[in-house]
Amino acid sequence: MQVQPYLFFNGRAEEALAFYARAVGAQTTFLLRFGDAPEQPSSEACNWQPEQIMHANMSIGDSQIMVSDGAEPEAGFSGFSLAISAATPEEAQRLYDALAEGGQATMPLQETFWALSFGMLTDRFGVNWMVNCERPNFPG
């Protein structure tokens, strides 16, 4: 069994896919636009444009994240964070800086009792991230 996040970008999914490709090496593994669907939703059901993304999958390492433009305009990302692991403090810094571009740092990248490097941020799309470089042999 797997649990995979499904993120709704309210018309900015294509921009988000390109950003995450640059920032964390995400690869788009599937993409379906609203205009490509075999059956078009009624105009009352949604107000999305044919070129917008109905569904996409992106992989980051061994993880899959699903992405869409579909959601209510006032919908946001709250109550969760995506956690990404780095192999070294230098990689953690690179990931943190790339994800923070156009976003906001909420906890600077720093050493903690459990990590060689840990920080939190909200990216330009409002997605919360935790960047962690685990301390070797830390119990957990």
PDB file of C-alpha atoms in Angstrom, residues 84-93 95 117 131-134:
ATOM      1  CA  ILE A  84      12.505  15.735   1.592  1.00  0.00           C
ATOM      2  CA  SER A  85      15.682  13.965   2.699  1.00  0.00           C
ATOM      3  CA  ALA A  86      19.170  15.021   1.672  1.00  0.00           C
ATOM      4  CA  ALA A  87      22.265  12.836   1.818  1.00  0.00           C
ATOM      5  CA  THR A  88      24.583  15.657   2.921  1.00  0.00           C
ATOM      6  CA  PRO A  89      24.255  19.096   4.526  1.00  0.00           C
ATOM      7  CA  GLU A  90      25.419  20.597   1.213  1.00  0.00           C
ATOM      8  CA  GLU A  91      22.612  18.853  -0.663  1.00  0.00           C
ATOM      9  CA  ALA A  92      20.155  20.012   2.011  1.00  0.00           C
ATOM     10  CA  GLN A  93      21.325  23.600   1.458  1.00  0.00           C
ATOM     11  CA  LEU A  95      17.397  21.838  -1.986  1.00  0.00           C
ATOM     12  CA  SER A 117      20.793  20.064   8.724  1.00  0.00           C
ATOM     13  CA  VAL A 131      14.333  19.667   4.310  1.00  0.00           C
ATOM     14  CA  ASN A 132      16.243  17.164   6.432  1.00  0.00           C
ATOM     15  CA  CYS A 133      19.754  15.716   6.411  1.00  0.00           C
ATOM     16  CA  GLU A 134      19.542  13.022   9.058  1.00  0.00           C
TER      17      GLU A 134
END
